[in-house]
Amino acid sequence: VFLVFDPPARDIPNYQFPTLDEIVLTSWSTASLAIFLVEFVVRVVSYGLLQTKYAYLKNGWNQMDFTVLVLSTVEATGIFQGGAFSRVLRLSRTLRPLRLMKRNQGMRVVIDALITTLPPVGYVMIFWSFSLVVFGIIGKGLLGNKLYSCTTPGAEFPAGRLECAGLHVNDAGWMAPRSWH
């Protein structure tokens, strides 16, 4: 919820900051980071980091959780203060709601289903692109150079290209060359 009140960048000119105070936002961010760090330490102590069968970093959701935690910790320490990389770290705040989805089993099922369907969607897109190219080549072969017209009426296809030559008087009364396009 507090993510809505936290602006993406504080250096935007004439940006109206949210109604919550900077101290409240910073303290909330620090408190939530501390809670998540304690959770991480407890899980690593109970499951192990990498070497055990049920290690913390062997689960994809925990890997994502660890990435968000590291980015949040680097941002909170202020190591890259004021640079372009600090702006990238601020964008990592958008990943924080993913930590909460990890705890909701229904959302995990939905996200896992969406990720599982990505390869078949990719195959459909490849087939669609191939079909688009094939039908584009067929359309160019069948209709290529047949949909042109003369700038003046009276010179229609098929003999229109030969008749569309010379000059004509346009609506404004000026002499203009005829062209086939």
Tab-separated table of N, CA and C in Angstrom:
chain	number	residue	atom	x	y	z
A	1	VAL	N	0.827	-1.189	0.000
A	1	VAL	CA	0.000	0.000	0.000
A	1	VAL	C	0.871	1.253	0.000
A	2	PHE	N	1.964	1.223	0.782
A	2	PHE	CA	2.827	2.395	0.874
A	2	PHE	C	3.595	2.635	-0.417
A	3	LEU	N	3.669	1.628	-1.271
A	3	LEU	CA	4.346	1.793	-2.561
A	3	LEU	C	3.655	2.857	-3.399
A	4	VAL	N	2.360	3.008	-3.249
A	4	VAL	CA	1.604	4.015	-3.985
A	4	VAL	C	2.012	5.415	-3.560
A	5	PHE	N	2.318	5.583	-2.294
A	5	PHE	CA	2.649	6.901	-1.771
A	5	PHE	C	4.116	7.281	-1.979
A	6	ASP	N	4.928	6.340	-2.375
A	6	ASP	CA	6.350	6.605	-2.537
A	6	ASP	C	6.623	6.960	-3.993
A	7	PRO	N	7.108	8.166	-4.285
A	7	PRO	CA	7.336	8.554	-5.686
A	7	PRO	C	8.501	7.779	-6.286
A	8	PRO	N	8.488	7.548	-7.588
A	8	PRO	CA	9.554	6.772	-8.223
A	8	PRO	C	10.891	7.493	-8.199
A	9	ALA	N	10.884	8.822	-8.281
A	9	ALA	CA	12.130	9.583	-8.262
A	9	ALA	C	11.860	10.922	-7.592
A	10	ARG	N	12.740	11.318	-6.737
A	10	ARG	CA	12.549	12.561	-6.003
A	10	ARG	C	13.088	13.770	-6.757
A	11	ASP	N	13.768	13.553	-7.873
A	11	ASP	CA	14.362	14.660	-8.602
A	11	ASP	C	13.512	15.129	-9.783
A	12	ILE	N	12.255	14.744	-9.823
A	12	ILE	CA	11.361	15.199	-10.889
A	12	ILE	C	10.946	16.629	-10.570
A	13	PRO	N	11.193	17.577	-11.481
A	13	PRO	CA	10.817	18.966	-11.181
A	13	PRO	C	9.301	19.136	-11.133
A	14	ASN	N	8.849	19.972	-10.211
A	14	ASN	CA	7.437	20.315	-10.024
A	14	ASN	C	6.553	19.104	-9.750
A	15	TYR	N	7.112	18.064	-9.166
A	15	TYR	CA	6.339	16.868	-8.835
A	15	TYR	C	5.707	17.056	-7.461
A	16	GLN	N	4.417	16.877	-7.373
A	16	GLN	CA	3.716	16.998	-6.101
A	16	GLN	C	3.850	15.680	-5.344
A	17	PHE	N	4.592	15.706	-4.266
A	17	PHE	CA	4.830	14.483	-3.516
A	17	PHE	C	3.573	14.069	-2.761
A	18	PRO	N	3.470	12.781	-2.416
A	18	PRO	CA	2.278	12.295	-1.723
A	18	PRO	C	2.114	12.937	-0.346
A	19	THR	N	0.973	12.669	0.238
A	19	THR	CA	0.643	13.308	1.510
A	19	THR	C	1.415	12.712	2.685
A	20	LEU	N	1.917	11.489	2.571
A	20	LEU	CA	2.666	10.897	3.676
A	20	LEU	C	4.048	11.529	3.771
A	21	ASP	N	4.528	11.644	4.979
A	21	ASP	CA	5.816	12.262	5.237
A	21	ASP	C	6.944	11.317	4.824
A	22	GLU	N	8.070	11.880	4.477
A	22	GLU	CA	9.246	11.102	4.079
A	22	GLU	C	9.719	10.195	5.206
A	23	ILE	N	9.613	10.652	6.428
A	23	ILE	CA	10.056	9.863	7.589
A	23	ILE	C	9.189	8.618	7.748
A	24	VAL	N	7.889	8.768	7.533
A	24	VAL	CA	6.981	7.613	7.638
A	24	VAL	C	7.310	6.583	6.570
A	25	LEU	N	7.525	7.047	5.342
A	25	LEU	CA	7.836	6.123	4.247
A	25	LEU	C	9.169	5.417	4.485
A	26	THR	N	10.165	6.155	4.936
A	26	THR	CA	11.472	5.560	5.183
A	26	THR	C	11.416	4.565	6.337
A	27	SER	N	10.705	4.919	7.406
A	27	SER	CA	10.609	3.998	8.544
A	27	SER	C	9.826	2.741	8.171
A	28	TRP	N	8.776	2.883	7.367
A	28	TRP	CA	8.014	1.711	6.916
A	28	TRP	C	8.879	0.817	6.045
A	29	SER	N	9.641	1.406	5.144
A	29	SER	CA	10.521	0.632	4.279
A	29	SER	C	11.587	-0.089	5.095
A	30	THR	N	12.159	0.585	6.060
A	30	THR	CA	13.192	-0.028	6.900
A	30	THR	C	12.598	-1.143	7.758
A	31	ALA	N	11.422	-0.929	8.309
A	31	ALA	CA	10.785	-1.957	9.141
A	31	ALA	C	10.439	-3.195	8.321
A	32	SER	N	9.870	-2.999	7.142
A	32	SER	CA	9.527	-4.159	6.312
A	32	SER	C	10.784	-4.884	5.851
A	33	LEU	N	11.856	-4.127	5.546
A	33	LEU	CA	13.111	-4.767	5.169
A	33	LEU	C	13.672	-5.581	6.329
A	34	ALA	N	13.581	-5.061	7.536
A	34	ALA	CA	14.076	-5.790	8.709
A	34	ALA	C	13.278	-7.074	8.933
A	35	ILE	N	11.973	-7.005	8.777
A	35	ILE	CA	11.136	-8.201	8.936
A	35	ILE	C	11.500	-9.248	7.893
A	36	PHE	N	11.673	-8.822	6.651
A	36	PHE	CA	12.007	-9.771	5.589
A	36	PHE	C	13.429	-10.327	5.765
A	37	LEU	N	14.350	-9.521	6.294
A	37	LEU	CA	15.698	-10.025	6.564
A	37	LEU	C	15.673	-11.078	7.666
A	38	VAL	N	14.884	-10.844	8.701
A	38	VAL	CA	14.759	-11.834	9.778
A	38	VAL	C	14.146	-13.115	9.233
A	39	GLU	N	13.136	-12.985	8.395
A	39	GLU	CA	12.520	-14.163	7.781
A	39	GLU	C	13.538	-14.927	6.946
A	40	PHE	N	14.352	-14.211	6.185
A	40	PHE	CA	15.372	-14.847	5.358
A	40	PHE	C	16.368	-15.609	6.222
A	41	VAL	N	16.840	-14.985	7.295
A	41	VAL	CA	17.818	-15.637	8.169
A	41	VAL	C	17.226	-16.885	8.803
A	42	VAL	N	15.988	-16.807	9.261
A	42	VAL	CA	15.338	-17.965	9.869
A	42	VAL	C	15.194	-19.099	8.860
A	43	ARG	N	14.809	-18.781	7.653
A	43	ARG	CA	14.651	-19.826	6.626
A	43	ARG	C	15.991	-20.439	6.231
A	44	VAL	N	17.017	-19.620	6.120
A	44	VAL	CA	18.335	-20.157	5.759
A	44	VAL	C	18.883	-21.030	6.875
A	45	VAL	N	18.672	-20.645	8.126
A	45	VAL	CA	19.136	-21.458	9.249
A	45	VAL	C	18.366	-22.779	9.298
A	46	SER	N	17.059	-22.749	9.018
A	46	SER	CA	16.265	-23.971	9.109
A	46	SER	C	16.420	-24.883	7.891
A	47	TYR	N	16.507	-24.328	6.689
A	47	TYR	CA	16.577	-25.147	5.472
A	47	TYR	C	17.979	-25.252	4.886
A	48	GLY	N	18.847	-24.314	5.194
A	48	GLY	CA	20.150	-24.256	4.549
A	48	GLY	C	20.064	-23.343	3.331
A	49	LEU	N	21.226	-22.861	2.884
A	49	LEU	CA	21.221	-21.928	1.761
A	49	LEU	C	21.255	-22.654	0.422
A	50	LEU	N	22.224	-23.559	0.239
A	50	LEU	CA	22.354	-24.251	-1.045
A	50	LEU	C	22.587	-25.751	-0.930
A	51	GLN	N	23.244	-26.212	0.129
A	51	GLN	CA	23.758	-27.569	0.149
A	51	GLN	C	22.743	-28.642	0.521
A	52	THR	N	21.654	-28.308	1.171
A	52	THR	CA	20.714	-29.331	1.619
A	52	THR	C	19.689	-29.662	0.532
A	53	LYS	N	18.898	-30.687	0.809
A	53	LYS	CA	17.897	-31.124	-0.170
A	53	LYS	C	16.824	-30.061	-0.387
A	54	TYR	N	16.366	-29.430	0.687
A	54	TYR	CA	15.326	-28.409	0.605
A	54	TYR	C	15.922	-27.022	0.833
A	55	ALA	N	17.056	-26.751	0.242
A	55	ALA	CA	17.762	-25.481	0.458
A	55	ALA	C	16.909	-24.303	-0.008
A	56	TYR	N	17.168	-23.175	0.618
A	56	TYR	CA	16.380	-21.961	0.360
A	56	TYR	C	16.464	-21.534	-1.096
A	57	LEU	N	17.641	-21.549	-1.680
A	57	LEU	CA	17.813	-21.046	-3.042
A	57	LEU	C	17.531	-22.091	-4.119
A	58	LYS	N	17.035	-23.261	-3.765
A	58	LYS	CA	16.650	-24.256	-4.773
A	58	LYS	C	15.220	-24.056	-5.259
A	59	ASN	N	14.475	-23.212	-4.582
A	59	ASN	CA	13.099	-22.914	-4.965
A	59	ASN	C	13.096	-21.618	-5.770
A	60	GLY	N	12.390	-21.606	-6.899
A	60	GLY	CA	12.339	-20.422	-7.752
A	60	GLY	C	11.734	-19.210	-7.066
A	61	TRP	N	10.698	-19.421	-6.268
A	61	TRP	CA	10.078	-18.307	-5.551
A	61	TRP	C	11.048	-17.717	-4.533
A	62	ASN	N	11.824	-18.571	-3.891
A	62	ASN	CA	12.797	-18.069	-2.926
A	62	ASN	C	13.941	-17.329	-3.630
A	63	GLN	N	14.305	-17.757	-4.839
A	63	GLN	CA	15.333	-17.035	-5.589
A	63	GLN	C	14.853	-15.627	-5.917
A	64	MET	N	13.595	-15.513	-6.342
A	64	MET	CA	13.030	-14.196	-6.612
A	64	MET	C	12.971	-13.368	-5.331
A	65	ASP	N	12.590	-13.998	-4.252
A	65	ASP	CA	12.521	-13.335	-2.954
A	65	ASP	C	13.906	-12.837	-2.533
A	66	PHE	N	14.918	-13.645	-2.725
A	66	PHE	CA	16.283	-13.271	-2.375
A	66	PHE	C	16.769	-12.100	-3.235
A	67	THR	N	16.437	-12.104	-4.525
A	67	THR	CA	16.829	-11.005	-5.408
A	67	THR	C	16.209	-9.691	-4.949
A	68	VAL	N	14.921	-9.715	-4.637
A	68	VAL	CA	14.248	-8.506	-4.155
A	68	VAL	C	14.859	-8.048	-2.836
A	69	LEU	N	15.182	-8.996	-1.973
A	69	LEU	CA	15.780	-8.663	-0.683
A	69	LEU	C	17.157	-8.025	-0.846
A	70	VAL	N	17.981	-8.559	-1.743
A	70	VAL	CA	19.303	-7.981	-1.972
A	70	VAL	C	19.182	-6.582	-2.558
A	71	LEU	N	18.313	-6.399	-3.539
A	71	LEU	CA	18.140	-5.067	-4.136
A	71	LEU	C	17.613	-4.064	-3.109
A	72	SER	N	16.702	-4.497	-2.269
A	72	SER	CA	16.168	-3.603	-1.236
A	72	SER	C	17.236	-3.247	-0.209
A	73	THR	N	18.075	-4.210	0.136
A	73	THR	CA	19.140	-3.950	1.102
A	73	THR	C	20.171	-2.984	0.529
A	74	VAL	N	20.545	-3.169	-0.724
A	74	VAL	CA	21.499	-2.253	-1.363
A	74	VAL	C	20.913	-0.850	-1.434
A	75	GLU	N	19.616	-0.760	-1.733
A	75	GLU	CA	18.974	0.556	-1.790
A	75	GLU	C	18.928	1.205	-0.403
A	76	ALA	N	18.635	0.402	0.619
A	76	ALA	CA	18.519	0.954	1.972
A	76	ALA	C	19.867	1.414	2.523
A	77	THR	N	20.936	0.756	2.128
A	77	THR	CA	22.253	1.160	2.621
A	77	THR	C	22.726	2.448	1.974
A	78	GLY	N	22.209	2.791	0.815
A	78	GLY	CA	22.579	4.048	0.164
A	78	GLY	C	23.952	4.014	-0.475
A	79	ILE	N	24.416	2.848	-0.880
A	79	ILE	CA	25.740	2.722	-1.489
A	79	ILE	C	25.807	3.491	-2.802
A	80	PHE	N	24.783	3.379	-3.604
A	80	PHE	CA	24.769	4.019	-4.923
A	80	PHE	C	23.894	5.266	-4.895
A	81	GLN	N	24.072	6.102	-3.934
A	81	GLN	CA	23.235	7.297	-3.764
A	81	GLN	C	23.447	8.293	-4.901
A	82	GLY	N	22.371	8.728	-5.542
A	82	GLY	CA	22.410	9.811	-6.517
A	82	GLY	C	22.813	9.424	-7.927
A	83	GLY	N	23.198	8.214	-8.187
A	83	GLY	CA	23.612	7.832	-9.527
A	83	GLY	C	22.470	7.220	-10.321
A	84	ALA	N	22.798	6.820	-11.539
A	84	ALA	CA	21.788	6.189	-12.387
A	84	ALA	C	21.401	4.818	-11.833
A	85	PHE	N	22.351	4.147	-11.199
A	85	PHE	CA	22.050	2.827	-10.653
A	85	PHE	C	21.074	2.921	-9.487
A	86	SER	N	21.098	4.038	-8.790
A	86	SER	CA	20.146	4.205	-7.685
A	86	SER	C	18.717	4.303	-8.216
A	87	ARG	N	18.550	4.860	-9.398
A	87	ARG	CA	17.204	4.907	-9.996
A	87	ARG	C	16.726	3.507	-10.363
A	88	VAL	N	17.651	2.677	-10.828
A	88	VAL	CA	17.290	1.292	-11.131
A	88	VAL	C	16.899	0.573	-9.846
A	89	LEU	N	17.611	0.858	-8.763
A	89	LEU	CA	17.273	0.236	-7.485
A	89	LEU	C	15.900	0.691	-7.002
A	90	ARG	N	15.545	1.935	-7.276
A	90	ARG	CA	14.209	2.400	-6.894
A	90	ARG	C	13.126	1.641	-7.653
A	91	LEU	N	13.434	1.274	-8.882
A	91	LEU	CA	12.461	0.493	-9.656
A	91	LEU	C	12.271	-0.901	-9.068
A	92	SER	N	13.273	-1.362	-8.318
A	92	SER	CA	13.130	-2.688	-7.706
A	92	SER	C	12.021	-2.704	-6.659
A	93	ARG	N	11.563	-1.536	-6.236
A	93	ARG	CA	10.442	-1.482	-5.284
A	93	ARG	C	9.185	-2.098	-5.874
A	94	THR	N	9.081	-2.061	-7.179
A	94	THR	CA	7.890	-2.641	-7.811
A	94	THR	C	7.851	-4.154	-7.666
A	95	LEU	N	8.991	-4.767	-7.345
A	95	LEU	CA	9.020	-6.215	-7.164
A	95	LEU	C	8.583	-6.650	-5.771
A	96	ARG	N	8.463	-5.710	-4.847
A	96	ARG	CA	8.104	-6.066	-3.478
A	96	ARG	C	6.760	-6.771	-3.355
A	97	PRO	N	5.729	-6.388	-4.117
A	97	PRO	CA	4.476	-7.149	-4.006
A	97	PRO	C	4.617	-8.612	-4.407
A	98	LEU	N	5.625	-8.948	-5.215
A	98	LEU	CA	5.828	-10.351	-5.565
A	98	LEU	C	6.182	-11.185	-4.335
A	99	ARG	N	6.815	-10.559	-3.351
A	99	ARG	CA	7.142	-11.267	-2.113
A	99	ARG	C	5.864	-11.715	-1.410
A	100	LEU	N	4.849	-10.882	-1.453
A	100	LEU	CA	3.599	-11.225	-0.781
A	100	LEU	C	2.824	-12.294	-1.552
A	101	MET	N	2.984	-12.306	-2.883
A	101	MET	CA	2.296	-13.333	-3.672
A	101	MET	C	2.857	-14.706	-3.373
A	102	LYS	N	4.098	-14.769	-2.926
A	102	LYS	CA	4.710	-16.048	-2.599
A	102	LYS	C	3.944	-16.748	-1.482
A	103	ARG	N	3.363	-15.983	-0.592
A	103	ARG	CA	2.666	-16.553	0.553
A	103	ARG	C	1.229	-16.956	0.227
A	104	ASN	N	0.666	-16.471	-0.841
A	104	ASN	CA	-0.704	-16.779	-1.231
A	104	ASN	C	-0.677	-17.944	-2.220
A	105	GLN	N	-1.138	-19.100	-1.795
A	105	GLN	CA	-1.054	-20.300	-2.623
A	105	GLN	C	-1.864	-20.167	-3.907
A	106	GLY	N	-3.016	-19.521	-3.850
A	106	GLY	CA	-3.832	-19.344	-5.051
A	106	GLY	C	-3.131	-18.493	-6.104
A	107	MET	N	-2.490	-17.407	-5.656
A	107	MET	CA	-1.754	-16.561	-6.599
A	107	MET	C	-0.545	-17.291	-7.166
A	108	ARG	N	0.091	-18.122	-6.352
A	108	ARG	CA	1.232	-18.894	-6.855
A	108	ARG	C	0.797	-19.836	-7.964
A	109	VAL	N	-0.378	-20.441	-7.792
A	109	VAL	CA	-0.889	-21.353	-8.819
A	109	VAL	C	-1.160	-20.587	-10.109
A	110	VAL	N	-1.756	-19.396	-9.992
A	110	VAL	CA	-2.061	-18.591	-11.175
A	110	VAL	C	-0.772	-18.146	-11.871
A	111	ILE	N	0.198	-17.660	-11.120
A	111	ILE	CA	1.457	-17.207	-11.701
A	111	ILE	C	2.200	-18.371	-12.332
A	112	ASP	N	2.246	-19.507	-11.652
A	112	ASP	CA	2.894	-20.686	-12.234
A	112	ASP	C	2.205	-21.122	-13.518
A	113	ALA	N	0.873	-21.042	-13.557
A	113	ALA	CA	0.148	-21.404	-14.778
A	113	ALA	C	0.467	-20.431	-15.909
A	114	LEU	N	0.544	-19.135	-15.588
A	114	LEU	CA	0.894	-18.161	-16.620
A	114	LEU	C	2.304	-18.394	-17.160
A	115	ILE	N	3.239	-18.683	-16.285
A	115	ILE	CA	4.609	-18.929	-16.726
A	115	ILE	C	4.688	-20.217	-17.524
A	116	THR	N	3.906	-21.217	-17.138
A	116	THR	CA	3.907	-22.487	-17.864
A	116	THR	C	3.340	-22.334	-19.269
A	117	THR	N	2.403	-21.418	-19.464
A	117	THR	CA	1.802	-21.243	-20.789
A	117	THR	C	2.628	-20.371	-21.717
A	118	LEU	N	3.710	-19.772	-21.238
A	118	LEU	CA	4.513	-18.904	-22.109
A	118	LEU	C	5.152	-19.639	-23.287
A	119	PRO	N	5.754	-20.829	-23.125
A	119	PRO	CA	6.321	-21.502	-24.305
A	119	PRO	C	5.294	-21.813	-25.395
A	120	PRO	N	4.093	-22.345	-25.071
A	120	PRO	CA	3.125	-22.549	-26.151
A	120	PRO	C	2.694	-21.244	-26.823
A	121	VAL	N	2.585	-20.167	-26.059
A	121	VAL	CA	2.247	-18.876	-26.660
A	121	VAL	C	3.367	-18.436	-27.599
A	122	GLY	N	4.609	-18.694	-27.217
A	122	GLY	CA	5.741	-18.392	-28.102
A	122	GLY	C	5.663	-19.179	-29.400
A	123	TYR	N	5.280	-20.448	-29.318
A	123	TYR	CA	5.135	-21.258	-30.533
A	123	TYR	C	4.025	-20.709	-31.428
A	124	VAL	N	2.937	-20.275	-30.818
A	124	VAL	CA	1.843	-19.685	-31.597
A	124	VAL	C	2.317	-18.407	-32.288
A	125	MET	N	3.095	-17.585	-31.581
A	125	MET	CA	3.604	-16.343	-32.180
A	125	MET	C	4.564	-16.643	-33.334
A	126	ILE	N	5.387	-17.668	-33.196
A	126	ILE	CA	6.291	-18.047	-34.293
A	126	ILE	C	5.474	-18.512	-35.491
A	127	PHE	N	4.446	-19.338	-35.260
A	127	PHE	CA	3.592	-19.796	-36.362
A	127	PHE	C	2.866	-18.624	-37.011
A	128	TRP	N	2.367	-17.684	-36.201
A	128	TRP	CA	1.679	-16.516	-36.716
A	128	TRP	C	2.617	-15.671	-37.580
A	129	SER	N	3.845	-15.471	-37.111
A	129	SER	CA	4.814	-14.685	-37.886
A	129	SER	C	5.126	-15.363	-39.207
A	130	PHE	N	5.309	-16.678	-39.164
A	130	PHE	CA	5.581	-17.425	-40.396
A	130	PHE	C	4.411	-17.312	-41.364
A	131	SER	N	3.179	-17.460	-40.858
A	131	SER	CA	1.998	-17.340	-41.720
A	131	SER	C	1.880	-15.941	-42.294
A	132	LEU	N	2.173	-14.924	-41.504
A	132	LEU	CA	2.111	-13.550	-41.976
A	132	LEU	C	3.098	-13.316	-43.120
A	133	VAL	N	4.304	-13.848	-42.986
A	133	VAL	CA	5.302	-13.697	-44.047
A	133	VAL	C	4.858	-14.430	-45.304
A	134	VAL	N	4.363	-15.653	-45.143
A	134	VAL	CA	3.931	-16.436	-46.312
A	134	VAL	C	2.789	-15.740	-47.042
A	135	PHE	N	1.773	-15.298	-46.321
A	135	PHE	CA	0.652	-14.634	-46.979
A	135	PHE	C	1.046	-13.272	-47.524
A	136	GLY	N	2.014	-12.606	-46.910
A	136	GLY	CA	2.521	-11.356	-47.469
A	136	GLY	C	3.207	-11.576	-48.800
A	137	ILE	N	3.978	-12.650	-48.906
A	137	ILE	CA	4.653	-12.970	-50.173
A	137	ILE	C	3.629	-13.344	-51.235
A	138	ILE	N	2.623	-14.130	-50.854
A	138	ILE	CA	1.569	-14.505	-51.813
A	138	ILE	C	0.812	-13.265	-52.265
A	139	GLY	N	0.454	-12.379	-51.339
A	139	GLY	CA	-0.268	-11.156	-51.699
A	139	GLY	C	0.557	-10.253	-52.600
A	140	LYS	N	1.840	-10.152	-52.344
A	140	LYS	CA	2.703	-9.338	-53.203
A	140	LYS	C	2.786	-9.944	-54.594
A	141	GLY	N	2.849	-11.264	-54.659
A	141	GLY	CA	2.902	-11.916	-55.964
A	141	GLY	C	1.609	-11.758	-56.748
A	142	LEU	N	0.463	-11.847	-56.083
A	142	LEU	CA	-0.817	-11.744	-56.771
A	142	LEU	C	-1.210	-10.304	-57.084
A	143	LEU	N	-0.964	-9.392	-56.172
A	143	LEU	CA	-1.482	-8.040	-56.312
A	143	LEU	C	-0.399	-6.988	-56.522
A	144	GLY	N	0.852	-7.423	-56.646
A	144	GLY	CA	1.937	-6.465	-56.777
A	144	GLY	C	1.775	-5.576	-58.009
A	145	ASN	N	1.869	-4.282	-57.840
A	145	ASN	CA	1.773	-3.272	-58.902
A	145	ASN	C	0.412	-3.241	-59.592
A	146	LYS	N	-0.611	-3.825	-59.005
A	146	LYS	CA	-1.934	-3.815	-59.620
A	146	LYS	C	-2.897	-2.883	-58.900
A	147	LEU	N	-2.517	-2.329	-57.808
A	147	LEU	CA	-3.409	-1.478	-57.043
A	147	LEU	C	-3.049	0.001	-57.175
A	148	TYR	N	-2.250	0.318	-58.156
A	148	TYR	CA	-1.904	1.711	-58.388
A	148	TYR	C	-3.027	2.395	-59.147
A	149	SER	N	-3.024	3.707	-59.146
A	149	SER	CA	-3.997	4.459	-59.923
A	149	SER	C	-3.362	5.759	-60.369
A	150	CYS	N	-4.012	6.395	-61.338
A	150	CYS	CA	-3.519	7.657	-61.868
A	150	CYS	C	-4.036	8.802	-60.999
A	151	THR	N	-3.319	9.910	-60.993
A	151	THR	CA	-3.740	11.055	-60.196
A	151	THR	C	-4.982	11.713	-60.775
A	152	THR	N	-5.316	11.418	-62.023
A	152	THR	CA	-6.529	11.976	-62.638
A	152	THR	C	-7.460	10.854	-63.038
A	153	PRO	N	-8.769	11.078	-62.988
A	153	PRO	CA	-9.696	10.026	-63.404
A	153	PRO	C	-9.646	9.829	-64.917
A	154	GLY	N	-10.070	8.654	-65.347
A	154	GLY	CA	-10.136	8.365	-66.775
A	154	GLY	C	-9.026	7.454	-67.238
A	155	ALA	N	-8.054	7.207	-66.430
A	155	ALA	CA	-6.965	6.303	-66.800
A	155	ALA	C	-6.960	5.152	-65.810
A	156	GLU	N	-7.749	4.122	-66.090
A	156	GLU	CA	-7.875	3.000	-65.183
A	156	GLU	C	-7.058	1.820	-65.674
A	157	PHE	N	-6.834	0.870	-64.771
A	157	PHE	CA	-6.095	-0.345	-65.066
A	157	PHE	C	-6.894	-1.183	-66.044
A	158	PRO	N	-6.343	-1.909	-66.974
A	158	PRO	CA	-4.949	-2.229	-67.234
A	158	PRO	C	-4.250	-1.244	-68.187
A	159	ALA	N	-4.981	-0.543	-69.008
A	159	ALA	CA	-4.313	0.342	-69.952
A	159	ALA	C	-4.024	1.701	-69.342
A	160	GLY	N	-4.429	1.903	-68.102
A	160	GLY	CA	-4.313	3.203	-67.473
A	160	GLY	C	-2.893	3.689	-67.318
A	161	ARG	N	-1.934	2.790	-67.143
A	161	ARG	CA	-0.550	3.225	-66.959
A	161	ARG	C	-0.025	3.902	-68.212
A	162	LEU	N	-0.426	3.406	-69.364
A	162	LEU	CA	0.011	4.035	-70.613
A	162	LEU	C	-0.704	5.359	-70.832
A	163	GLU	N	-1.974	5.437	-70.430
A	163	GLU	CA	-2.739	6.673	-70.604
A	163	GLU	C	-2.386	7.737	-69.575
A	164	CYS	N	-1.786	7.316	-68.452
A	164	CYS	CA	-1.457	8.252	-67.380
A	164	CYS	C	-0.101	8.884	-67.656
A	165	ALA	N	-0.045	9.705	-68.628
A	165	ALA	CA	1.206	10.373	-68.989
A	165	ALA	C	0.881	11.792	-69.422
A	166	GLY	N	1.834	12.667	-69.346
A	166	GLY	CA	1.637	14.037	-69.797
A	166	GLY	C	1.159	14.937	-68.670
A	167	LEU	N	0.485	16.018	-69.075
A	167	LEU	CA	0.024	17.015	-68.124
A	167	LEU	C	-1.492	17.048	-68.093
A	168	HIS	N	-2.041	17.583	-67.032
A	168	HIS	CA	-3.474	17.782	-66.921
A	168	HIS	C	-3.720	19.045	-66.100
A	169	VAL	N	-4.955	19.531	-66.173
A	169	VAL	CA	-5.332	20.710	-65.399
A	169	VAL	C	-6.029	20.221	-64.135
A	170	ASN	N	-5.479	20.584	-62.972
A	170	ASN	CA	-6.064	20.141	-61.719
A	170	ASN	C	-7.245	21.025	-61.328
A	171	ASP	N	-7.839	20.777	-60.155
A	171	ASP	CA	-9.024	21.504	-59.704
A	171	ASP	C	-8.748	22.983	-59.473
A	172	ALA	N	-7.529	23.328	-59.162
A	172	ALA	CA	-7.176	24.729	-58.917
A	172	ALA	C	-6.895	25.477	-60.209
A	173	GLY	N	-6.875	24.780	-61.352
A	173	GLY	CA	-6.627	25.414	-62.637
A	173	GLY	C	-5.164	25.457	-63.019
A	174	TRP	N	-4.332	24.721	-62.336
A	174	TRP	CA	-2.904	24.687	-62.642
A	174	TRP	C	-2.574	23.462	-63.480
A	175	MET	N	-1.569	23.584	-64.302
A	175	MET	CA	-1.084	22.432	-65.062
A	175	MET	C	-0.215	21.583	-64.139
A	176	ALA	N	-0.506	20.300	-64.051
A	176	ALA	CA	0.235	19.390	-63.183
A	176	ALA	C	0.531	18.107	-63.951
A	177	PRO	N	1.669	17.487	-63.678
A	177	PRO	CA	1.968	16.233	-64.373
A	177	PRO	C	1.124	15.098	-63.808
A	178	ARG	N	0.720	14.207	-64.687
A	178	ARG	CA	0.037	12.997	-64.235
A	178	ARG	C	1.079	12.018	-63.695
A	179	SER	N	0.686	11.294	-62.670
A	179	SER	CA	1.611	10.280	-62.137
A	179	SER	C	0.831	9.028	-61.748
A	180	TRP	N	1.507	7.921	-61.828
A	180	TRP	CA	0.917	6.619	-61.550
A	180	TRP	C	1.429	6.155	-60.192
A	181	HIS	N	0.577	6.206	-59.171
A	181	HIS	CA	0.970	5.704	-57.855
A	181	HIS	C	-0.225	5.194	-57.095
